[in-house]
């Protein structure tokens, strides 16, 4: 993999700037790395009806899948309230719905990078964050 986790986290921070969050003020960015080394970024996009809100992770996945991508290595996720200063970011974990979307397209070894900054992050496998997932294989018959 030519791209480092640091690079991916930087791209997630840049994507976070695009967040549309008039309701929560919580800005999230994601950077999704394909097996071939391409990156698709996403931000969260909220809605006055709340339910249609799309998380940053799903924005990145849906952009990538639309472009024909099906094989992914890792995703970096960064989040924090608008105005959060460097050094004060929390770790932001993907919500359950986003984990399920990951399970649709990624194997259990897919890497989820939860970052406070490019130098401060934790790594998880999809296996760890969504054990015993229901996935495409369950509909094979
Ligand atoms: N959100 C994400 O975009 N990704 C996450 O990993 C957690 C939550 C968004 C959804 C909503 O716009 C805001 O954060 C507050 O829940």
XYZ file of C-alpha atoms and ligand atoms in Angstrom:
157
model
C 0.000 0.000 0.000
C 1.649 3.231 -1.153
C -0.598 5.467 0.907
C 0.050 5.750 4.653
C -2.607 5.874 7.335
C -1.401 9.423 8.044
C -2.219 10.452 4.476
C -5.630 8.862 4.702
C -6.360 10.663 7.970
C -5.298 13.988 6.430
C -7.772 13.382 3.614
C -10.507 12.560 6.118
C -9.844 15.880 7.883
C -10.085 17.739 4.563
C -13.358 15.933 3.761
C -14.739 16.884 7.172
C -14.652 20.536 6.069
C -17.425 19.716 3.578
C -19.809 18.454 6.277
C -23.365 19.785 6.020
C -24.451 19.774 9.659
C -26.992 22.544 10.412
C -28.715 20.383 13.048
C -26.039 18.629 15.081
C -22.984 20.755 14.343
C -20.988 17.505 14.479
C -18.694 17.441 11.453
C -17.409 14.087 10.206
C -15.016 13.219 7.402
C -14.054 9.850 5.975
C -11.417 8.676 3.496
C -11.907 5.243 1.968
C -8.933 3.434 0.438
C -9.478 0.935 -2.380
C -7.317 -2.145 -2.939
C -5.782 -0.360 -5.926
C -4.785 2.624 -3.795
C -7.457 5.101 -4.821
C -9.153 7.258 -2.189
C -12.809 8.269 -2.021
C -13.738 10.862 0.569
C -17.051 11.709 2.194
C -18.694 13.969 4.741
C -21.928 13.744 6.680
C -24.953 15.363 5.069
C -27.841 16.136 7.397
C -31.491 16.736 6.650
C -34.323 18.719 8.255
C -36.275 15.465 8.473
C -33.281 13.951 10.362
C -33.769 10.346 9.173
C -32.342 10.923 5.682
C -29.038 12.077 7.179
C -26.097 10.336 5.549
C -22.931 9.657 7.519
C -19.500 10.527 6.154
C -18.566 6.853 5.832
C -21.594 6.017 3.700
C -21.047 9.061 1.514
C -17.543 7.767 0.787
C -18.731 4.200 0.146
C -21.598 5.212 -2.102
C -19.396 7.527 -4.155
C -16.876 4.709 -4.606
C -19.420 2.023 -5.434
C -21.091 4.304 -7.938
C -17.692 4.702 -9.625
C -17.437 0.942 -9.937
C -15.235 0.138 -6.938
C -15.918 -3.080 -5.063
C -12.701 -3.890 -3.190
C -11.562 -1.869 -0.217
C -8.680 -1.953 2.256
C -9.356 0.707 4.884
C -11.332 3.752 5.932
C -10.210 6.658 8.116
C -12.862 8.467 10.147
C -12.546 11.798 11.947
C -15.259 13.740 13.722
C -15.814 16.591 16.100
C -18.094 19.509 16.765
C -17.703 22.500 14.494
C -14.907 24.665 15.882
C -12.985 21.793 17.461
C -9.303 22.712 17.603
C -6.448 20.405 16.654
C -5.606 18.284 19.664
C -9.165 18.315 20.988
C -10.800 15.845 18.620
C -12.494 12.757 20.062
C -12.286 9.320 18.502
C -15.409 8.976 16.327
C -16.558 5.445 15.649
C -18.728 4.444 12.695
C -22.407 4.035 13.547
C -24.117 0.663 13.237
C -25.656 1.428 9.871
C -22.254 2.332 8.411
C -20.731 -0.849 9.834
C -23.438 -2.804 8.043
C -22.648 -1.014 4.770
C -18.987 -1.946 5.279
C -20.039 -5.576 5.767
C -21.735 -5.491 2.361
C -18.537 -4.635 0.500
C -15.634 -5.534 2.781
C -14.161 -8.640 4.309
C -13.683 -9.102 8.017
C -10.087 -7.848 7.773
C -11.134 -4.455 6.428
C -9.364 -1.815 8.552
C -11.181 1.014 10.308
C -8.919 3.869 11.382
C -10.479 5.997 14.090
C -8.401 9.139 14.430
C -8.012 12.153 16.673
C -5.177 13.455 14.481
C -2.829 12.032 11.827
C -0.490 10.921 14.605
C -3.095 9.670 17.067
C -5.326 6.884 15.862
C -6.645 3.435 16.686
C -7.025 0.543 14.269
C -9.861 -1.945 14.263
C -10.899 -4.717 11.930
C -14.480 -4.936 10.727
C -14.541 -8.285 12.545
C -13.978 -6.405 15.809
C -16.544 -3.671 15.202
C -19.262 -5.866 13.694
C -18.832 -9.457 14.862
C -21.162 -12.128 13.507
C -22.331 -9.757 10.800
C -25.256 -10.557 8.561
C -23.926 -10.208 5.052
C -24.313 -11.071 1.396
C -23.289 -14.684 2.072
C -26.357 -15.204 4.221
C -28.592 -14.815 1.189
C -26.796 -17.522 -0.831
C -29.110 -20.404 -1.526
N -21.989 10.705 11.934
C -21.164 10.340 10.905
O -21.170 10.956 9.832
N -20.332 9.288 11.087
C -20.137 8.659 12.281
O -19.272 7.813 12.370
C -20.961 9.028 13.441
C -22.054 9.988 13.193
C -22.821 11.908 11.773
C -24.292 11.712 11.609
C -24.818 13.066 12.051
O -24.759 13.968 10.953
C -23.823 13.536 13.091
O -22.662 12.743 12.904
C -24.310 13.385 14.507
O -24.759 12.104 14.751
